[in-house]
CSV table of C-alpha atoms in Angstrom, one decimal:
chain,number,residue,atom,x,y,z
A,7,MET,CA,20.1,-12.7,-21.5
A,8,SER,CA,21.5,-9.4,-20.4
A,9,ARG,CA,22.7,-8.6,-16.9
A,10,TRP,CA,22.1,-5.1,-15.6
A,11,ARG,CA,24.4,-3.0,-13.5
A,12,ASN,CA,21.7,-0.6,-12.3
A,13,GLU,CA,17.9,-0.3,-12.3
A,14,VAL,CA,15.4,2.5,-12.1
A,15,GLU,CA,11.7,2.2,-11.6
A,16,ILE,CA,9.8,4.6,-13.8
A,17,LYS,CA,7.5,2.8,-16.3
A,18,LYS,CA,4.5,2.7,-13.9
A,19,TYR,CA,4.5,6.5,-13.9
A,20,LEU,CA,4.4,6.9,-17.7
A,21,LEU,CA,1.2,7.5,-19.6
A,22,ASP,CA,0.5,8.1,-23.2
A,23,ASP,CA,0.0,11.9,-23.1
A,24,LEU,CA,1.3,13.5,-19.9
A,25,SER,CA,0.2,16.8,-18.6
A,26,ASP,CA,2.8,19.3,-17.4
A,27,LEU,CA,2.1,18.3,-13.8
A,28,GLU,CA,2.5,14.6,-14.6
A,29,VAL,CA,5.8,15.4,-16.4
A,30,LYS,CA,7.1,17.1,-13.3
A,31,ILE,CA,6.0,14.2,-11.1
A,32,VAL,CA,7.8,11.7,-13.4
A,33,ALA,CA,11.0,13.8,-13.4
A,34,GLU,CA,10.8,14.1,-9.6
A,35,LYS,CA,10.4,10.3,-9.2
A,36,LEU,CA,13.2,9.6,-11.5
A,37,LEU,CA,15.8,12.1,-10.3
A,38,PRO,CA,16.6,10.6,-6.9
A,39,GLN,CA,17.1,7.2,-8.4
A,40,LEU,CA,19.4,8.6,-11.1
A,41,LYS,CA,21.3,10.7,-8.6
A,42,VAL,CA,22.1,7.6,-6.4
A,43,ILE,CA,23.4,5.7,-9.5
A,44,TYR,CA,25.4,8.8,-10.6
A,45,LYS,CA,27.0,9.1,-7.1
A,46,GLU,CA,27.8,5.4,-6.9
A,47,GLU,CA,29.3,5.3,-10.4
A,48,SER,CA,31.3,8.5,-9.8
A,49,ASN,CA,32.7,7.1,-6.6
A,50,THR,CA,33.6,3.8,-8.3
A,51,LEU,CA,35.4,5.7,-11.0
A,52,LYS,CA,37.5,7.5,-8.3
A,53,ARG,CA,38.2,4.5,-6.0
A,54,ALA,CA,38.3,1.5,-8.5
A,55,PRO,CA,38.7,2.7,-12.1
A,56,LEU,CA,39.1,-0.8,-13.4
A,57,LYS,CA,35.6,-1.6,-12.1
A,58,ALA,CA,34.0,1.7,-13.3
A,59,VAL,CA,32.0,2.5,-16.3
A,60,SER,CA,33.5,5.0,-18.8
A,61,TYR,CA,33.7,8.7,-17.9
A,62,GLN,CA,31.6,9.4,-21.0
A,63,LEU,CA,28.8,7.3,-19.7
A,64,ILE,CA,28.8,9.0,-16.3
A,65,SER,CA,29.0,12.4,-18.0
A,66,ASP,CA,26.0,11.5,-20.2
A,67,LEU,CA,24.0,10.4,-17.1
A,68,GLU,CA,24.9,13.7,-15.5
A,69,ASP,CA,23.5,15.5,-18.5
A,70,VAL,CA,20.2,13.6,-18.3
A,71,ILE,CA,20.0,14.5,-14.6
A,72,SER,CA,20.6,18.1,-15.2
A,73,ASN,CA,18.0,18.2,-18.0
A,74,LEU,CA,15.4,16.5,-15.9
A,75,GLU,CA,16.0,19.0,-13.1
A,76,TRP,CA,15.6,21.8,-15.6
A,77,ILE,CA,12.3,20.4,-16.9
A,78,ALA,CA,10.9,20.0,-13.3
A,79,ASP,CA,12.1,23.5,-12.3
A,80,SER,CA,10.7,25.0,-15.5
A,81,ILE,CA,7.3,23.5,-14.9
A,82,LYS,CA,7.4,24.5,-11.3
A,83,ASN,CA,8.1,28.1,-12.3
A,84,LYS,CA,5.3,27.9,-14.9
A,85,GLU,CA,7.7,28.6,-17.8
A,86,ASN,CA,6.4,27.8,-21.3
A,87,THR,CA,8.2,26.0,-24.1
A,88,ASP,CA,8.3,28.9,-26.5
A,89,ASP,CA,12.1,29.3,-26.3
A,90,CYS,CA,12.7,25.5,-26.7
A,91,SER,CA,12.9,23.1,-29.5
A,92,PHE,CA,9.8,21.3,-28.5
A,93,SER,CA,6.1,22.3,-28.2
A,94,LYS,CA,5.3,20.8,-24.8
A,95,TRP,CA,7.1,19.5,-21.7
A,96,SER,CA,6.1,15.9,-22.4
A,97,GLU,CA,8.3,16.1,-25.5
A,98,ALA,CA,11.2,17.2,-23.5
A,99,LEU,CA,10.7,14.4,-21.0
A,100,ASP,CA,10.4,11.9,-23.9
A,101,SER,CA,13.7,13.1,-25.3
A,102,GLU,CA,15.5,12.6,-21.9
A,103,LEU,CA,13.9,9.2,-21.5
A,104,GLN,CA,15.1,8.2,-24.9
A,105,MET,CA,18.6,9.3,-24.0
A,106,LEU,CA,18.3,7.3,-20.8
A,107,LYS,CA,17.2,4.2,-22.7
A,108,GLU,CA,20.2,4.6,-25.0
A,109,LEU,CA,22.5,4.9,-22.0
A,110,GLY,CA,20.9,1.9,-20.4
A,111,GLY,CA,21.6,-0.3,-23.3
A,112,LYS,CA,25.3,0.4,-23.4
A,113,PHE,CA,27.7,-2.3,-22.1
A,114,THR,CA,29.6,-1.4,-19.0
A,115,LYS,CA,32.5,-3.8,-19.5
A,116,TYR,CA,33.7,-5.6,-22.5
A,117,GLU,CA,34.6,-9.0,-21.1
A,118,GLN,CA,36.0,-12.0,-23.0
A,119,THR,CA,32.6,-13.8,-23.0
A,120,PHE,CA,29.2,-12.5,-23.8
A,121,ALA,CA,27.8,-14.0,-20.5
A,122,ASP,CA,30.0,-11.6,-18.5
A,123,ASN,CA,28.8,-8.4,-20.2
A,124,GLN,CA,26.6,-6.0,-18.3
A,125,ARG,CA,24.3,-3.3,-19.6
A,126,PHE,CA,24.3,-0.1,-17.7
A,127,LEU,CA,20.7,0.5,-16.8
A,128,CYS,CA,17.5,-1.4,-16.7
A,129,ILE,CA,14.4,0.7,-16.8
A,130,VAL,CA,11.4,-1.0,-15.2
């Protein structure tokens, strides 16, 4: 059984087909949770590098945060998706959630025994 280093609560906000407003709400519920994790992990990297996750993992999390902020701001500003590679904002959110899921499954430390391994992020 995996141990998790961090946890975010988001599944209860997800529906099958989200409207733009619902996408904005999900992004706004997720952002504060991710920002806290990002700040803690960045501080750990600075203060105790041996206990920190990789810089790449922190950088990828920062990208997800930035993209979620862009999605929420774009919806707030009533921008459409014509200039993007997706047809609706729910597709953009799905893409970021998929990236978050991939980040979450990564191991934070590679210890000698499997029991000591931690995965980065549990999404509940």
